[in-house]
């Protein structure tokens, strides 16, 4: 697709589906961070998570407006993803403050890497928007500092959090693949066909290698084994 070209036909459907899952993901991230703030040990920690939640809601508004600009109803675009994303968050509900931080950093990071990879095949406006809303909002340093400080105070938590990070990796990748497979337009966009050039098998392998390497880097930043 040429630079600046608006998506049409099946590609438009695929873009709207991708923006829909992202938009609902941002709403759930906003809700999750606001809820996790209740477990924060200090007022400063509560404020930090509150700022992260505000950033996620701002991302949602950008995605909502783009869906509307493509002539679709944002609520309808998000609706197919409500149940699968809600189920994902039920299966990966953090047990405490630290697990919530790791999920916000590692789990959301895996999803962001995947969607940035997929965005390479989109029209310029949608691609740039996805890159923008998946960009680090500057809060990673807070998460890394908090987790590392917790490990310094009690080294035993590192093993538990490392296992949690590995579980998040598996769950996040499975969820992304499942959501794409259940939506015909998204699947066609990923593997090629009427909705766009797609990825060949070798490119898909390289994509998941890059996602895995980025995950390992985030785990290392937290002081955790991947």
PDB file of C-alpha atoms in Angstrom:
ATOM      1  CA  UNK A   1       0.000   0.000   0.000  1.00  0.00           C
ATOM      2  CA  UNK A   2       1.455   3.345  -1.022  1.00  0.00           C
ATOM      3  CA  UNK A   3       2.222   6.064   1.473  1.00  0.00           C
ATOM      4  CA  UNK A   4      -0.843   8.023   2.492  1.00  0.00           C
ATOM      5  CA  UNK A   5      -3.316   5.724   0.672  1.00  0.00           C
ATOM      6  CA  UNK A   6      -6.510   5.093   2.590  1.00  0.00           C
ATOM      7  CA  UNK A   7      -7.344   1.388   3.009  1.00  0.00           C
ATOM      8  CA  UNK A   8     -10.251   0.062   0.973  1.00  0.00           C
ATOM      9  CA  UNK A   9     -12.149  -3.192   0.641  1.00  0.00           C
ATOM     10  CA  UNK A  10     -10.914  -6.134   2.691  1.00  0.00           C
ATOM     11  CA  UNK A  11      -7.839  -4.208   3.799  1.00  0.00           C
ATOM     12  CA  UNK A  12     -10.084  -1.540   5.318  1.00  0.00           C
ATOM     13  CA  UNK A  13     -11.966  -4.238   7.229  1.00  0.00           C
ATOM     14  CA  UNK A  14      -8.678  -5.673   8.508  1.00  0.00           C
ATOM     15  CA  UNK A  15      -7.420  -2.264   9.616  1.00  0.00           C
ATOM     16  CA  UNK A  16     -10.672  -1.530  11.436  1.00  0.00           C
ATOM     17  CA  UNK A  17     -10.467  -4.926  13.177  1.00  0.00           C
ATOM     18  CA  UNK A  18      -6.875  -4.278  14.224  1.00  0.00           C
ATOM     19  CA  UNK A  19      -7.712  -0.808  15.504  1.00  0.00           C
ATOM     20  CA  UNK A  20     -10.736  -2.272  17.290  1.00  0.00           C
ATOM     21  CA  UNK A  21      -8.721  -4.820  19.241  1.00  0.00           C
ATOM     22  CA  UNK A  22      -6.132  -2.171  20.071  1.00  0.00           C
ATOM     23  CA  UNK A  23      -8.772   0.306  21.226  1.00  0.00           C
ATOM     24  CA  UNK A  24     -10.415  -2.207  23.532  1.00  0.00           C
ATOM     25  CA  UNK A  25      -6.984  -3.224  24.753  1.00  0.00           C
ATOM     26  CA  UNK A  26      -6.309   0.375  25.743  1.00  0.00           C
ATOM     27  CA  UNK A  27      -9.598   0.587  27.655  1.00  0.00           C
ATOM     28  CA  UNK A  28      -8.801  -2.588  29.577  1.00  0.00           C
ATOM     29  CA  UNK A  29      -5.274  -1.329  30.262  1.00  0.00           C
ATOM     30  CA  UNK A  30      -6.733   1.886  31.659  1.00  0.00           C
ATOM     31  CA  UNK A  31      -9.121  -0.053  33.906  1.00  0.00           C
ATOM     32  CA  UNK A  32      -6.429  -2.515  35.003  1.00  0.00           C
ATOM     33  CA  UNK A  33      -3.900   0.148  35.942  1.00  0.00           C
ATOM     34  CA  UNK A  34      -6.498   2.134  37.846  1.00  0.00           C
ATOM     35  CA  UNK A  35      -7.454  -1.039  39.742  1.00  0.00           C
ATOM     36  CA  UNK A  36      -3.823  -2.015  40.381  1.00  0.00           C
ATOM     37  CA  UNK A  37      -3.203   1.436  41.858  1.00  0.00           C
ATOM     38  CA  UNK A  38      -5.304   0.322  44.822  1.00  0.00           C
ATOM     39  CA  UNK A  39      -2.554  -2.186  45.688  1.00  0.00           C
ATOM     40  CA  UNK A  40       0.216   0.429  45.464  1.00  0.00           C
ATOM     41  CA  UNK A  41       2.231   0.685  48.698  1.00  0.00           C
ATOM     42  CA  UNK A  42       2.729   4.471  48.610  1.00  0.00           C
ATOM     43  CA  UNK A  43       0.931   7.558  47.386  1.00  0.00           C
ATOM     44  CA  UNK A  44       3.702   8.201  44.854  1.00  0.00           C
ATOM     45  CA  UNK A  45       3.215   4.687  43.485  1.00  0.00           C
ATOM     46  CA  UNK A  46      -0.531   5.262  43.202  1.00  0.00           C
ATOM     47  CA  UNK A  47       0.122   8.480  41.314  1.00  0.00           C
ATOM     48  CA  UNK A  48       2.559   6.774  38.950  1.00  0.00           C
ATOM     49  CA  UNK A  49       0.022   4.116  38.015  1.00  0.00           C
ATOM     50  CA  UNK A  50      -2.651   6.772  37.682  1.00  0.00           C
ATOM     51  CA  UNK A  51      -0.478   8.613  35.154  1.00  0.00           C
ATOM     52  CA  UNK A  52       0.028   5.382  33.235  1.00  0.00           C
ATOM     53  CA  UNK A  53      -3.746   4.823  33.189  1.00  0.00           C
ATOM     54  CA  UNK A  54      -4.339   8.342  31.843  1.00  0.00           C
ATOM     55  CA  UNK A  55      -1.848   7.705  29.023  1.00  0.00           C
ATOM     56  CA  UNK A  56      -3.647   4.501  28.077  1.00  0.00           C
ATOM     57  CA  UNK A  57      -7.003   6.285  27.926  1.00  0.00           C
ATOM     58  CA  UNK A  58      -5.504   8.964  25.695  1.00  0.00           C
ATOM     59  CA  UNK A  59      -4.300   6.219  23.349  1.00  0.00           C
ATOM     60  CA  UNK A  60      -7.827   4.831  23.301  1.00  0.00           C
ATOM     61  CA  UNK A  61      -9.255   8.183  22.168  1.00  0.00           C
ATOM     62  CA  UNK A  62      -6.754   8.366  19.299  1.00  0.00           C
ATOM     63  CA  UNK A  63      -7.678   4.867  18.109  1.00  0.00           C
ATOM     64  CA  UNK A  64     -11.397   5.559  18.517  1.00  0.00           C
ATOM     65  CA  UNK A  65     -11.112   8.684  16.380  1.00  0.00           C
ATOM     66  CA  UNK A  66      -9.205   6.817  13.660  1.00  0.00           C
ATOM     67  CA  UNK A  67     -11.863   4.096  13.528  1.00  0.00           C
ATOM     68  CA  UNK A  68     -14.526   6.770  13.143  1.00  0.00           C
ATOM     69  CA  UNK A  69     -12.476   8.482  10.422  1.00  0.00           C
ATOM     70  CA  UNK A  70     -12.527   5.211   8.479  1.00  0.00           C
ATOM     71  CA  UNK A  71     -16.325   5.293   8.574  1.00  0.00           C
ATOM     72  CA  UNK A  72     -16.840   2.614  11.207  1.00  0.00           C
ATOM     73  CA  UNK A  73     -18.527   2.671  14.592  1.00  0.00           C
ATOM     74  CA  UNK A  74     -15.845   2.367  17.308  1.00  0.00           C
ATOM     75  CA  UNK A  75     -18.063   0.386  19.690  1.00  0.00           C
ATOM     76  CA  UNK A  76     -18.945  -2.100  16.950  1.00  0.00           C
ATOM     77  CA  UNK A  77     -15.279  -2.395  15.969  1.00  0.00           C
ATOM     78  CA  UNK A  78     -14.323  -3.228  19.561  1.00  0.00           C
ATOM     79  CA  UNK A  79     -17.217  -5.554  20.332  1.00  0.00           C
ATOM     80  CA  UNK A  80     -15.760  -8.813  18.857  1.00  0.00           C
ATOM     81  CA  UNK A  81     -12.726  -8.474  21.133  1.00  0.00           C
ATOM     82  CA  UNK A  82     -14.473  -7.802  24.443  1.00  0.00           C
ATOM     83  CA  UNK A  83     -14.872 -11.444  25.476  1.00  0.00           C
ATOM     84  CA  UNK A  84     -11.428 -12.744  24.392  1.00  0.00           C
ATOM     85  CA  UNK A  85      -9.532  -9.826  25.941  1.00  0.00           C
ATOM     86  CA  UNK A  86     -11.565  -9.935  29.135  1.00  0.00           C
ATOM     87  CA  UNK A  87     -10.870 -13.674  29.369  1.00  0.00           C
ATOM     88  CA  UNK A  88      -7.153 -13.058  28.851  1.00  0.00           C
ATOM     89  CA  UNK A  89      -7.095 -10.614  31.750  1.00  0.00           C
ATOM     90  CA  UNK A  90      -9.032 -13.011  33.975  1.00  0.00           C
ATOM     91  CA  UNK A  91      -6.446 -15.720  33.227  1.00  0.00           C
ATOM     92  CA  UNK A  92      -3.573 -13.343  33.936  1.00  0.00           C
ATOM     93  CA  UNK A  93      -4.926 -11.459  36.937  1.00  0.00           C
ATOM     94  CA  UNK A  94      -1.958 -10.376  39.111  1.00  0.00           C
ATOM     95  CA  UNK A  95      -1.839 -11.692  42.649  1.00  0.00           C
ATOM     96  CA  UNK A  96      -0.174  -8.577  44.034  1.00  0.00           C
ATOM     97  CA  UNK A  97       1.345  -5.193  43.295  1.00  0.00           C
ATOM     98  CA  UNK A  98       4.578  -6.578  41.823  1.00  0.00           C
ATOM     99  CA  UNK A  99       2.849  -8.996  39.485  1.00  0.00           C
ATOM    100  CA  UNK A 100       0.694  -6.095  38.300  1.00  0.00           C
ATOM    101  CA  UNK A 101       3.786  -4.061  37.489  1.00  0.00           C
ATOM    102  CA  UNK A 102       5.402  -6.939  35.610  1.00  0.00           C
ATOM    103  CA  UNK A 103       2.208  -7.463  33.623  1.00  0.00           C
ATOM    104  CA  UNK A 104       2.019  -3.780  32.722  1.00  0.00           C
ATOM    105  CA  UNK A 105       5.632  -3.787  31.531  1.00  0.00           C
ATOM    106  CA  UNK A 106       6.214  -7.279  30.141  1.00  0.00           C
ATOM    107  CA  UNK A 107       2.733  -8.380  29.107  1.00  0.00           C
ATOM    108  CA  UNK A 108       1.758  -5.123  27.459  1.00  0.00           C
ATOM    109  CA  UNK A 109       5.222  -4.906  25.891  1.00  0.00           C
ATOM    110  CA  UNK A 110       4.767  -8.235  24.119  1.00  0.00           C
ATOM    111  CA  UNK A 111       1.433  -7.123  22.697  1.00  0.00           C
ATOM    112  CA  UNK A 112       2.930  -3.789  21.618  1.00  0.00           C
ATOM    113  CA  UNK A 113       5.768  -5.545  19.782  1.00  0.00           C
ATOM    114  CA  UNK A 114       3.314  -7.789  17.933  1.00  0.00           C
ATOM    115  CA  UNK A 115       1.047  -4.936  16.841  1.00  0.00           C
ATOM    116  CA  UNK A 116       3.991  -2.802  15.734  1.00  0.00           C
ATOM    117  CA  UNK A 117       5.140  -5.674  13.520  1.00  0.00           C
ATOM    118  CA  UNK A 118       1.685  -6.051  11.986  1.00  0.00           C
ATOM    119  CA  UNK A 119       1.405  -2.281  11.478  1.00  0.00           C
ATOM    120  CA  UNK A 120       4.214  -2.398   8.930  1.00  0.00           C
ATOM    121  CA  UNK A 121       1.641  -3.642   6.392  1.00  0.00           C
ATOM    122  CA  UNK A 122      -0.904  -0.889   6.950  1.00  0.00           C
ATOM    123  CA  UNK A 123      -1.605   2.477   5.377  1.00  0.00           C
ATOM    124  CA  UNK A 124       0.666   5.280   6.553  1.00  0.00           C
ATOM    125  CA  UNK A 125      -1.854   6.997   8.841  1.00  0.00           C
ATOM    126  CA  UNK A 126      -2.927   3.814  10.622  1.00  0.00           C
ATOM    127  CA  UNK A 127       0.651   2.554  10.841  1.00  0.00           C
ATOM    128  CA  UNK A 128       1.950   5.757  12.381  1.00  0.00           C
ATOM    129  CA  UNK A 129      -0.958   5.837  14.834  1.00  0.00           C
ATOM    130  CA  UNK A 130      -0.287   2.277  16.012  1.00  0.00           C
ATOM    131  CA  UNK A 131       3.410   3.008  16.432  1.00  0.00           C
ATOM    132  CA  UNK A 132       2.487   6.109  18.432  1.00  0.00           C
ATOM    133  CA  UNK A 133       0.032   4.412  20.805  1.00  0.00           C
ATOM    134  CA  UNK A 134       2.391   1.471  21.391  1.00  0.00           C
ATOM    135  CA  UNK A 135       5.364   3.718  22.161  1.00  0.00           C
ATOM    136  CA  UNK A 136       6.720   3.710  25.702  1.00  0.00           C
ATOM    137  CA  UNK A 137       5.024   6.541  27.570  1.00  0.00           C
ATOM    138  CA  UNK A 138       8.065   7.053  29.775  1.00  0.00           C
ATOM    139  CA  UNK A 139       6.758   5.008  32.675  1.00  0.00           C
ATOM    140  CA  UNK A 140       8.982   1.977  32.090  1.00  0.00           C
ATOM    141  CA  UNK A 141      11.688   3.454  34.296  1.00  0.00           C
ATOM    142  CA  UNK A 142       9.238   3.573  37.210  1.00  0.00           C
ATOM    143  CA  UNK A 143       8.291  -0.103  36.770  1.00  0.00           C
ATOM    144  CA  UNK A 144      11.905  -1.236  36.390  1.00  0.00           C
ATOM    145  CA  UNK A 145      12.977   0.729  39.460  1.00  0.00           C
ATOM    146  CA  UNK A 146      10.118  -0.556  41.597  1.00  0.00           C
ATOM    147  CA  UNK A 147      10.651  -4.208  40.675  1.00  0.00           C
ATOM    148  CA  UNK A 148      14.424  -4.040  41.082  1.00  0.00           C
ATOM    149  CA  UNK A 149      14.043  -2.364  44.478  1.00  0.00           C
ATOM    150  CA  UNK A 150      11.644  -5.104  45.568  1.00  0.00           C
ATOM    151  CA  UNK A 151      14.132  -7.783  44.518  1.00  0.00           C
ATOM    152  CA  UNK A 152      16.919  -6.041  46.423  1.00  0.00           C
ATOM    153  CA  UNK A 153      14.754  -6.023  49.551  1.00  0.00           C
ATOM    154  CA  UNK A 154      13.693  -9.647  49.117  1.00  0.00           C
ATOM    155  CA  UNK A 155      15.660 -11.650  46.494  1.00  0.00           C
ATOM    156  CA  UNK A 156      13.209 -14.543  46.799  1.00  0.00           C
ATOM    157  CA  UNK A 157      10.569 -12.652  44.835  1.00  0.00           C
ATOM    158  CA  UNK A 158      12.735 -12.801  41.701  1.00  0.00           C
ATOM    159  CA  UNK A 159      11.978 -16.472  41.081  1.00  0.00           C
ATOM    160  CA  UNK A 160       8.229 -15.985  41.398  1.00  0.00           C
ATOM    161  CA  UNK A 161       8.232 -12.938  39.138  1.00  0.00           C
ATOM    162  CA  UNK A 162      10.397 -14.705  36.551  1.00  0.00           C
ATOM    163  CA  UNK A 163       7.858 -17.534  36.353  1.00  0.00           C
ATOM    164  CA  UNK A 164       5.093 -14.940  36.063  1.00  0.00           C
ATOM    165  CA  UNK A 165       6.920 -13.213  33.204  1.00  0.00           C
ATOM    166  CA  UNK A 166       7.303 -16.483  31.316  1.00  0.00           C
ATOM    167  CA  UNK A 167       3.622 -17.232  31.777  1.00  0.00           C
ATOM    168  CA  UNK A 168       2.711 -13.794  30.452  1.00  0.00           C
ATOM    169  CA  UNK A 169       4.873 -14.396  27.386  1.00  0.00           C
ATOM    170  CA  UNK A 170       3.025 -17.590  26.526  1.00  0.00           C
ATOM    171  CA  UNK A 171      -0.419 -16.196  27.258  1.00  0.00           C
ATOM    172  CA  UNK A 172       0.139 -12.958  25.324  1.00  0.00           C
ATOM    173  CA  UNK A 173       1.430 -14.663  22.177  1.00  0.00           C
ATOM    174  CA  UNK A 174      -1.337 -17.256  22.261  1.00  0.00           C
ATOM    175  CA  UNK A 175      -3.924 -14.519  22.687  1.00  0.00           C
ATOM    176  CA  UNK A 176      -2.589 -12.463  19.771  1.00  0.00           C
ATOM    177  CA  UNK A 177      -2.531 -15.510  17.494  1.00  0.00           C
ATOM    178  CA  UNK A 178      -6.010 -16.614  18.582  1.00  0.00           C
ATOM    179  CA  UNK A 179      -7.561 -13.189  18.021  1.00  0.00           C
ATOM    180  CA  UNK A 180      -6.006 -12.923  14.555  1.00  0.00           C
ATOM    181  CA  UNK A 181      -7.060 -16.452  13.583  1.00  0.00           C
ATOM    182  CA  UNK A 182     -10.689 -15.833  14.553  1.00  0.00           C
ATOM    183  CA  UNK A 183     -11.029 -12.729  12.359  1.00  0.00           C
ATOM    184  CA  UNK A 184     -10.974 -13.511   8.640  1.00  0.00           C
ATOM    185  CA  UNK A 185      -9.758 -10.096   7.480  1.00  0.00           C
ATOM    186  CA  UNK A 186      -6.941  -9.990  10.038  1.00  0.00           C
ATOM    187  CA  UNK A 187      -5.838 -13.514   9.134  1.00  0.00           C
ATOM    188  CA  UNK A 188      -5.759 -12.669   5.443  1.00  0.00           C
ATOM    189  CA  UNK A 189      -3.773  -9.520   6.125  1.00  0.00           C
ATOM    190  CA  UNK A 190      -1.192 -11.490   8.118  1.00  0.00           C
ATOM    191  CA  UNK A 191      -0.726 -14.376   5.684  1.00  0.00           C
ATOM    192  CA  UNK A 192      -1.336 -12.474   2.466  1.00  0.00           C
ATOM    193  CA  UNK A 193      -4.141 -12.442  -0.044  1.00  0.00           C
ATOM    194  CA  UNK A 194      -6.816  -9.926  -0.866  1.00  0.00           C
ATOM    195  CA  UNK A 195      -6.231  -7.790   2.205  1.00  0.00           C
ATOM    196  CA  UNK A 196      -2.570  -7.085   1.517  1.00  0.00           C
ATOM    197  CA  UNK A 197       0.896  -8.568   1.001  1.00  0.00           C
ATOM    198  CA  UNK A 198       1.060 -10.320   4.368  1.00  0.00           C
ATOM    199  CA  UNK A 199       4.014 -12.142   5.918  1.00  0.00           C
ATOM    200  CA  UNK A 200       5.666 -15.185   4.397  1.00  0.00           C
ATOM    201  CA  UNK A 201       6.560 -18.070   6.716  1.00  0.00           C
ATOM    202  CA  UNK A 202      10.193 -17.025   7.057  1.00  0.00           C
ATOM    203  CA  UNK A 203       9.148 -13.469   7.932  1.00  0.00           C
ATOM    204  CA  UNK A 204       6.688 -14.750  10.541  1.00  0.00           C
ATOM    205  CA  UNK A 205       9.521 -16.741  12.117  1.00  0.00           C
ATOM    206  CA  UNK A 206      11.777 -13.697  12.207  1.00  0.00           C
ATOM    207  CA  UNK A 207       8.954 -11.600  13.655  1.00  0.00           C
ATOM    208  CA  UNK A 208       8.448 -13.960  16.589  1.00  0.00           C
ATOM    209  CA  UNK A 209      12.207 -14.138  17.118  1.00  0.00           C
ATOM    210  CA  UNK A 210      12.297 -10.352  17.408  1.00  0.00           C
ATOM    211  CA  UNK A 211       9.358 -10.385  19.839  1.00  0.00           C
ATOM    212  CA  UNK A 212      11.084 -13.040  21.940  1.00  0.00           C
ATOM    213  CA  UNK A 213      14.351 -11.099  22.002  1.00  0.00           C
ATOM    214  CA  UNK A 214      12.548  -7.921  23.061  1.00  0.00           C
ATOM    215  CA  UNK A 215      10.806  -9.861  25.836  1.00  0.00           C
ATOM    216  CA  UNK A 216      14.139 -11.195  27.060  1.00  0.00           C
ATOM    217  CA  UNK A 217      15.485  -7.645  27.114  1.00  0.00           C
ATOM    218  CA  UNK A 218      12.576  -6.411  29.230  1.00  0.00           C
ATOM    219  CA  UNK A 219      12.955  -9.313  31.655  1.00  0.00           C
ATOM    220  CA  UNK A 220      16.675  -8.567  31.960  1.00  0.00           C
ATOM    221  CA  UNK A 221      15.918  -4.897  32.640  1.00  0.00           C
ATOM    222  CA  UNK A 222      13.727  -6.013  35.550  1.00  0.00           C
ATOM    223  CA  UNK A 223      16.509  -8.229  36.874  1.00  0.00           C
ATOM    224  CA  UNK A 224      14.580 -11.408  36.030  1.00  0.00           C
ATOM    225  CA  UNK A 225      15.574 -14.548  34.158  1.00  0.00           C
ATOM    226  CA  UNK A 226      13.535 -15.130  31.003  1.00  0.00           C
TER     227      UNK A 226
END
